[in-house]
mmCIF file of C-alpha atoms in Angstrom:
data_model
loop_
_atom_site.group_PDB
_atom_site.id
_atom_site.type_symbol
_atom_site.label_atom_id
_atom_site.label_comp_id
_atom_site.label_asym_id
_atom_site.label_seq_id
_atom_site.Cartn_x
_atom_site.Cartn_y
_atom_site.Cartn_z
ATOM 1 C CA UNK A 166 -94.487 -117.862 -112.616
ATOM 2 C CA UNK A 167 -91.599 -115.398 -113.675
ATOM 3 C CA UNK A 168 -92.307 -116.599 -117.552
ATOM 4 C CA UNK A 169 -96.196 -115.356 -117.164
ATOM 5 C CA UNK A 170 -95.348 -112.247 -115.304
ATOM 6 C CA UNK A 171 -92.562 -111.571 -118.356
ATOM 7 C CA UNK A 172 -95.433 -111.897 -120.325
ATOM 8 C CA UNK A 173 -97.816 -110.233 -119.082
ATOM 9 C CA UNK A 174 -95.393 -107.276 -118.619
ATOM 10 C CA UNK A 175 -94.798 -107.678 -122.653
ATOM 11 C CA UNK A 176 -98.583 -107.053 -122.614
ATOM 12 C CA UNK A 177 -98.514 -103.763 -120.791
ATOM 13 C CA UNK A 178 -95.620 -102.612 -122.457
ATOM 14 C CA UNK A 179 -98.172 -102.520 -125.637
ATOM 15 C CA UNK A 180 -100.709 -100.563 -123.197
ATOM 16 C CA UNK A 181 -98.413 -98.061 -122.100
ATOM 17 C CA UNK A 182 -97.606 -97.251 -125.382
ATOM 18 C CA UNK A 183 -100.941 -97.032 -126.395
ATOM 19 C CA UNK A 184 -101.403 -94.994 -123.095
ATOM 20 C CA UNK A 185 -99.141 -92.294 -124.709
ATOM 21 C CA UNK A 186 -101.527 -91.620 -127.398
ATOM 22 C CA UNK A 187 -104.621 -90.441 -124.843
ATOM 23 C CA UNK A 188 -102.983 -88.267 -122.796
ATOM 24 C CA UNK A 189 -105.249 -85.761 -124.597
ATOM 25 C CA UNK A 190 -108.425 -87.442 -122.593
ATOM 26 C CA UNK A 191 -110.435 -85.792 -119.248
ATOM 27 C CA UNK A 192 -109.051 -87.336 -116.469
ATOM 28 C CA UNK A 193 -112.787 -87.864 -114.992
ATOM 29 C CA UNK A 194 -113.746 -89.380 -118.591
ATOM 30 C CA UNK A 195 -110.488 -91.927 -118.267
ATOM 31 C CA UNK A 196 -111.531 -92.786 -114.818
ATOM 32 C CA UNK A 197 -115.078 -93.186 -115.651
ATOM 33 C CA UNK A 198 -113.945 -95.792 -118.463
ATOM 34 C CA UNK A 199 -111.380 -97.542 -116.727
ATOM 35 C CA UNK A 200 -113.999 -98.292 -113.486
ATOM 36 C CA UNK A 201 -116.197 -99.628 -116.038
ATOM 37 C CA UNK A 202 -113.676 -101.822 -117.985
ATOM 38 C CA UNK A 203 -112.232 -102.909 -114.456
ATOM 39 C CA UNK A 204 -115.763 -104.114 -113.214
ATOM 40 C CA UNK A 205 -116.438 -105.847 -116.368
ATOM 41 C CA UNK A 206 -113.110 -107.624 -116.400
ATOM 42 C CA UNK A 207 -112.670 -108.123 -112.580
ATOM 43 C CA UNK A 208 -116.789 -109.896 -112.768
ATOM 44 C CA UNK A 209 -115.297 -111.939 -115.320
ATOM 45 C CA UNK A 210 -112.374 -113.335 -113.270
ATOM 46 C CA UNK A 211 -114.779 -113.600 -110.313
ATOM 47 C CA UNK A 212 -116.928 -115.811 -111.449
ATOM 48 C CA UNK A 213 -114.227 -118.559 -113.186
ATOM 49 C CA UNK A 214 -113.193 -118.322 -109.450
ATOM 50 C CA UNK A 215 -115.980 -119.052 -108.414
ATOM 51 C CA UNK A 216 -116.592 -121.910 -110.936
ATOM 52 C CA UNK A 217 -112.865 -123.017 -109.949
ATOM 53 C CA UNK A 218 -113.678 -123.577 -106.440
ATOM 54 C CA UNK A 219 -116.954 -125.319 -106.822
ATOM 55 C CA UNK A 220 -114.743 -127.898 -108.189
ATOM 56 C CA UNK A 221 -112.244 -128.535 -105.354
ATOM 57 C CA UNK A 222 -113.204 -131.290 -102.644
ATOM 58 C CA UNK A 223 -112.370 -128.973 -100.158
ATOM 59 C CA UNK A 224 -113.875 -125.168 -99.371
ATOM 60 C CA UNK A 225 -111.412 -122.624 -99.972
ATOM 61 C CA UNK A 226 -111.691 -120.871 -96.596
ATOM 62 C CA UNK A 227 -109.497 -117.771 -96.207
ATOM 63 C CA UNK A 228 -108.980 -118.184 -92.874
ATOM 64 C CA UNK A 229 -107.121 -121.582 -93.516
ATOM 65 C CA UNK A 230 -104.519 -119.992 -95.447
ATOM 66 C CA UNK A 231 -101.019 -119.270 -94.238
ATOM 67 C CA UNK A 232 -98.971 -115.949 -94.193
ATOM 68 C CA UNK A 233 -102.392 -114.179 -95.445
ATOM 69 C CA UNK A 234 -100.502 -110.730 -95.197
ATOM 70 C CA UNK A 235 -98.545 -111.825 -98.440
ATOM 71 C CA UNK A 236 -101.637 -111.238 -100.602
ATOM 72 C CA UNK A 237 -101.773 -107.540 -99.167
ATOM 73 C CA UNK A 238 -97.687 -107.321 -99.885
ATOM 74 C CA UNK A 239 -97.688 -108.335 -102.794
ATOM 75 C CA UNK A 240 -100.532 -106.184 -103.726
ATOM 76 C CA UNK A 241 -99.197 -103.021 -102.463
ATOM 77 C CA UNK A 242 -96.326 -103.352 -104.291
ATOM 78 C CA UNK A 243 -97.611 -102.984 -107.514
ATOM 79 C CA UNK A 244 -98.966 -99.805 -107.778
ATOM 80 C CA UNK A 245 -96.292 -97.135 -107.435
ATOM 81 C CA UNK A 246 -96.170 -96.688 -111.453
ATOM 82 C CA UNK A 247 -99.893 -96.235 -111.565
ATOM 83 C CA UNK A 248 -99.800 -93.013 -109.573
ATOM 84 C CA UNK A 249 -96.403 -91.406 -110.568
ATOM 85 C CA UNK A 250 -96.465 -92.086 -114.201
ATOM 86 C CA UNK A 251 -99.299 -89.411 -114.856
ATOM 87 C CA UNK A 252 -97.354 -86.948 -112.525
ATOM 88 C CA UNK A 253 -94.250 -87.375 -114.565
ATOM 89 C CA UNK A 254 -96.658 -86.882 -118.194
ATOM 90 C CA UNK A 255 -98.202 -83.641 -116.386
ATOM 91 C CA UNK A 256 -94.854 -82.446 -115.849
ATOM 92 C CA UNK A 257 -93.460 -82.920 -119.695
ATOM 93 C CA UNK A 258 -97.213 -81.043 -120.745
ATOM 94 C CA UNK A 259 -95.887 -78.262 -118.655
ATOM 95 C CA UNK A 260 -92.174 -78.393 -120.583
ATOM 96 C CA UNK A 261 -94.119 -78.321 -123.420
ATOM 97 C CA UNK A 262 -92.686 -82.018 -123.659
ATOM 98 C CA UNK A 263 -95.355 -84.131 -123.996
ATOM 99 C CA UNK A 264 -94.225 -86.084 -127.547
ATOM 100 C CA UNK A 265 -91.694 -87.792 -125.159
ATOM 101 C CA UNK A 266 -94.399 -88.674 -123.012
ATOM 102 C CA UNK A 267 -94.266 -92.555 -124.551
ATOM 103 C CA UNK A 268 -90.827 -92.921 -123.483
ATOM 104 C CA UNK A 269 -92.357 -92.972 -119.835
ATOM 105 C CA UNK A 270 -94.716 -95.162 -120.364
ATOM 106 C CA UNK A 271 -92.323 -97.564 -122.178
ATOM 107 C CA UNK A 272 -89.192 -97.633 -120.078
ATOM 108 C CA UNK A 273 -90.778 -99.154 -116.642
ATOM 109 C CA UNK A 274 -92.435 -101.585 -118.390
ATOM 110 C CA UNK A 275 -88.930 -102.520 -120.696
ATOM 111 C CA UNK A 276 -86.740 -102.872 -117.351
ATOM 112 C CA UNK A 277 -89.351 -105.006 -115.535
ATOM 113 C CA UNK A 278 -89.216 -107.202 -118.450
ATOM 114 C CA UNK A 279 -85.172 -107.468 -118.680
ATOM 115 C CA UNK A 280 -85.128 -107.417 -115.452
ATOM 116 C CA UNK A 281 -87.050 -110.668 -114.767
ATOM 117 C CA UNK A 282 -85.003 -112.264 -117.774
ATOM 118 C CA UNK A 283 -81.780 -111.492 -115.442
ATOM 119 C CA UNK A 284 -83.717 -113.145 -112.448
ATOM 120 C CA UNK A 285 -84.700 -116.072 -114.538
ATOM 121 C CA UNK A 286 -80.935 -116.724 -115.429
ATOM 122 C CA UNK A 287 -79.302 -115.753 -111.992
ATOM 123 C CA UNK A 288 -80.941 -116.784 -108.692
ATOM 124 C CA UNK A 289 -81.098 -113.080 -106.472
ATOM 125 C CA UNK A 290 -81.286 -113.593 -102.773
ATOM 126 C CA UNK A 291 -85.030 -111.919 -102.013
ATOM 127 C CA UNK A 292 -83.618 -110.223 -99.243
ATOM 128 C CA UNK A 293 -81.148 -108.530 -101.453
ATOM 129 C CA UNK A 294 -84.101 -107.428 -103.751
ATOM 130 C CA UNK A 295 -85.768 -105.798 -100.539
ATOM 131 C CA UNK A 296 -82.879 -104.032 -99.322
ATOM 132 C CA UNK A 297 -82.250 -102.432 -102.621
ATOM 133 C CA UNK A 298 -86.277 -101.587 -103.089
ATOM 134 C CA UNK A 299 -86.109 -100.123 -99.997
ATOM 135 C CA UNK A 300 -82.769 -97.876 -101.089
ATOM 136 C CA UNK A 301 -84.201 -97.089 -104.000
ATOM 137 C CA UNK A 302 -87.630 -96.082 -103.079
ATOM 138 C CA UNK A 303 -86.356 -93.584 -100.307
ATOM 139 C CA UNK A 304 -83.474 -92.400 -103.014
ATOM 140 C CA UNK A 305 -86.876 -91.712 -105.513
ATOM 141 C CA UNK A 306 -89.022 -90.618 -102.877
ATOM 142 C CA UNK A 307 -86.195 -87.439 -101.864
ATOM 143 C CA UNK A 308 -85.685 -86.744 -105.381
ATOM 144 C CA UNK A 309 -89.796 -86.192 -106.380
ATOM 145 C CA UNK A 310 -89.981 -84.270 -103.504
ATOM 146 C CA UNK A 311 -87.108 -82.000 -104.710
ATOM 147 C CA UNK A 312 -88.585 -82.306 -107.954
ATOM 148 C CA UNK A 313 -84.960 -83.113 -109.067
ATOM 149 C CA UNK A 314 -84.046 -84.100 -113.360
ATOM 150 C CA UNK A 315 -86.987 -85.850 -114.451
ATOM 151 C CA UNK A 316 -85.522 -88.423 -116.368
ATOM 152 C CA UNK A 317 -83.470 -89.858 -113.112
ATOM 153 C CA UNK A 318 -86.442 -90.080 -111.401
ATOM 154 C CA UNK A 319 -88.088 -92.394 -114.424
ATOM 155 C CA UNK A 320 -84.963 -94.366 -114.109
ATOM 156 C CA UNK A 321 -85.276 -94.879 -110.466
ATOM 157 C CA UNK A 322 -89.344 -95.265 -110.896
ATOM 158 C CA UNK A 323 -88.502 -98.264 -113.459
ATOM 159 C CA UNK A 324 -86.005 -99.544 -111.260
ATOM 160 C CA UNK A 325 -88.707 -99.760 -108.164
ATOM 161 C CA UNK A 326 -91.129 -101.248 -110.479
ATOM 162 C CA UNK A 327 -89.112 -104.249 -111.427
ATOM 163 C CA UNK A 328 -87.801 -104.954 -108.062
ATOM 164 C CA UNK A 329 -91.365 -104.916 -107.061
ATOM 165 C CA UNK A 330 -92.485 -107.293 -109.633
ATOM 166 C CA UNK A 331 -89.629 -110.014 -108.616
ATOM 167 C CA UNK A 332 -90.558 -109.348 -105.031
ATOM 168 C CA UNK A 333 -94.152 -110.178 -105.907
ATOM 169 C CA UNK A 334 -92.965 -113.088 -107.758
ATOM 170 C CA UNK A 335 -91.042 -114.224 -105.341
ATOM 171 C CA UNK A 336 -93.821 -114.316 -102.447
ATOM 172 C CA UNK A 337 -96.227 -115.425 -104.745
ATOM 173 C CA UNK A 338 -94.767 -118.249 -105.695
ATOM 174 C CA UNK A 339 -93.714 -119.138 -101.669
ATOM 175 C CA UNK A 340 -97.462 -118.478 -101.101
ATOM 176 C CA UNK A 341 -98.469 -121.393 -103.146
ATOM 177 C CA UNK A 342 -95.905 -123.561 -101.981
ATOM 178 C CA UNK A 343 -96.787 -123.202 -98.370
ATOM 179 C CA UNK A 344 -100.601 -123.977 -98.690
ATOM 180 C CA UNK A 345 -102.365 -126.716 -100.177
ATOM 181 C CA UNK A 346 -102.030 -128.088 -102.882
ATOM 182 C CA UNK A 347 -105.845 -128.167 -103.816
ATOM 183 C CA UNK A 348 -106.175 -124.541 -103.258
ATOM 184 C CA UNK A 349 -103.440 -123.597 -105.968
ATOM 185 C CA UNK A 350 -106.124 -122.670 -109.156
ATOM 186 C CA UNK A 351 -107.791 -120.413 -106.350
ATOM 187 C CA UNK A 352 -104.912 -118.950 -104.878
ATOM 188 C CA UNK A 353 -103.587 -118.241 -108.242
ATOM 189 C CA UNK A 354 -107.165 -116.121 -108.658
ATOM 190 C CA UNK A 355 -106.810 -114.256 -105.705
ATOM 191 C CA UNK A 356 -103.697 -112.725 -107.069
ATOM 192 C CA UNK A 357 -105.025 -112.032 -110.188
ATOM 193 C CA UNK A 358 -107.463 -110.235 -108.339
ATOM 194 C CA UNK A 359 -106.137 -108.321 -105.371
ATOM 195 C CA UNK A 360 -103.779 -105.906 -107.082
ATOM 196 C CA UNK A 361 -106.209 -104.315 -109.608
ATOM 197 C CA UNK A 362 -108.540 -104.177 -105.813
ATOM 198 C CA UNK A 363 -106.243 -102.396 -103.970
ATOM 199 C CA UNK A 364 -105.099 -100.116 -107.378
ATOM 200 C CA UNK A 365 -109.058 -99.418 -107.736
ATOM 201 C CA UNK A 366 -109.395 -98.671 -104.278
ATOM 202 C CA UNK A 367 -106.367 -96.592 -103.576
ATOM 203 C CA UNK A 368 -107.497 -94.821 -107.228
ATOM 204 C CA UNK A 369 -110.523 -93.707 -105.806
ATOM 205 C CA UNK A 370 -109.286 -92.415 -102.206
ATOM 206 C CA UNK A 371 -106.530 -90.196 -104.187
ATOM 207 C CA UNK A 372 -109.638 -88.678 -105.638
ATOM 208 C CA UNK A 373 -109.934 -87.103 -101.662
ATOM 209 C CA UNK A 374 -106.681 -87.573 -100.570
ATOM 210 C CA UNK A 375 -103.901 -84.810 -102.023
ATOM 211 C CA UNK A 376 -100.888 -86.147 -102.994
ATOM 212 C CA UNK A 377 -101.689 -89.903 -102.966
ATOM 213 C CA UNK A 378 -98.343 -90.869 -105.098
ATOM 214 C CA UNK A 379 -96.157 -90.290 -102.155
ATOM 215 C CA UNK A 380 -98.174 -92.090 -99.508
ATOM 216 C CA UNK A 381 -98.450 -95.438 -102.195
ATOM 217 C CA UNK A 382 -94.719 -94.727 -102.122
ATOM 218 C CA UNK A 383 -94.501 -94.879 -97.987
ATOM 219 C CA UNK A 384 -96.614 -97.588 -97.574
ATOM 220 C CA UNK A 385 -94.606 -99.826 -100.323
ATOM 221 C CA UNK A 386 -91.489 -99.310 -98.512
ATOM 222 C CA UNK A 387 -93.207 -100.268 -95.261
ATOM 223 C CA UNK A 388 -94.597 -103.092 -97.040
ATOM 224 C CA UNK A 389 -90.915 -103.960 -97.972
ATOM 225 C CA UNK A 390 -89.482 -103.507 -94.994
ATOM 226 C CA UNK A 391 -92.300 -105.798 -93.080
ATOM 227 C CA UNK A 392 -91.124 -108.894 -95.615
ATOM 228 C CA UNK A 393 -87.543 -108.214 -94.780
ATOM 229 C CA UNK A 394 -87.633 -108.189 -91.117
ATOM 230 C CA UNK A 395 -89.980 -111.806 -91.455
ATOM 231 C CA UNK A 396 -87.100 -112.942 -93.253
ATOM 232 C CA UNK A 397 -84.125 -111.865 -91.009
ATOM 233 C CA UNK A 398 -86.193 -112.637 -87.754
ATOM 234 C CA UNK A 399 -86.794 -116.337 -89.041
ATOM 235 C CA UNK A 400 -83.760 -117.204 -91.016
ATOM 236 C CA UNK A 401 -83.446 -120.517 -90.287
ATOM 237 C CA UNK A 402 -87.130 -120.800 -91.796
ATOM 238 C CA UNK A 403 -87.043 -117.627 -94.228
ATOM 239 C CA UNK A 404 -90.114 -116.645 -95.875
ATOM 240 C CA UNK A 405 -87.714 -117.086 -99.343
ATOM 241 C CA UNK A 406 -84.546 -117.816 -100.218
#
């Protein structure tokens, strides 16, 4: 699973860069575009689901699956770029900054990328991963509040994203483990699934809610700090090593 998500991160390295080319576009125009291009894609991937599980001998019933909250986890953690990148790009149009703007597109994606490499070589404890999420996304969390040195926050904003993207990882890959075998192809779609859900979603209650970007950022470190206590409170049977 780590070689996919390196990947796939490869992938949106290319769209962030392209992503520093629009910045020029009405925010209600991008939105109306990406709901469209989500639904389109998202219908897609539902129904080869769907196909998927008419296949298996056996239903795929949620309520059979273990650890269900993992699927929310792991979906909460991936959306903390989504909502802070465009604050950092408003802030360089207001320096009069905005050429560098591609920089901040391409730097998260660059250090989720070497960062999984470094994974793939050297086995992290996960709980080691959460502790230092957790650090970090206070540290960043202070610092965008004090609006302190932009380019420290994108540092600690890339940083949060890869440790994020191993956590994911991680619990992903325990997910599968842990429940049956016949329900990997589908449980393998759910993923693929739930964290463009919960970005959509979240995307459209920050178009009521003021300041979204720092409650996405409160409720990943809760999210983090749920895992890690299931871990330390069951370490004889961790949720991963």
């Amino acid at each position: 699973m780590t070689d996919i998500s390196i990947y796939s991160n490869l992938s949106k390295l290319l769209g962030f860069s392209l992503g520093s080319y629009i910045y020029k576009v009405n925010i209600d125009e991008y939105l109306i575009v990406f709901i469209i291009m989500f639904v389109l894609f998202s219908s897609f991937k539902i129904n080869n689901f769907k196909n998927e599980t008419e296949k298996n001998s056996e239903r795929l019933v949620f309520n059979k699956l273990k650890r269900k909250y993992i699927i929310i986890n792991t979906a909460l953690l991936s959306g903390a770029a989504v909502f802070f990148i465009p604050l950092f790009i408003k802030q360089l149009a207001a320096r009069n900054l905005i050429q560098y703007s591609s920089i901040i597109f391409f730097i998260p994606g660059l250090t989720v990328v070497l960062f999984l490499i470094l994974t793939k070589k050297y086995d992290i404890n996960l709980n080691k991963i959460l502790m230092s999420y957790i650090i970090f996304d206070i540290v960043f969390f202070i610092l965008v509040i004090c609006e302190v040195f932009l380019p420290l926050q994108v540092i600690l904003l890339s940083l949060i994203v890869a440790l994020g993207v191993s956590i994911s990882i991680k619990l992903r890959t325990n997910f599968i483990k842990i429940n049956d075998k016949d329900y990997r192809k589908s449980i393998v779609q759910i993923f693929r699934i739930s964290a463009p859900l919960f970005t959509i979603i979240l995307s459209f209650v920050g178009l009521y809610v003021e300041n979204i970007a720092y409650y996405i950022l409160l409720i990943n470190a809760i999210s983090a700090i749920h895992v890690l206590y299931v871990n330390l409170r069951n370490r004889e049977h961790t949720l991963l090593d």
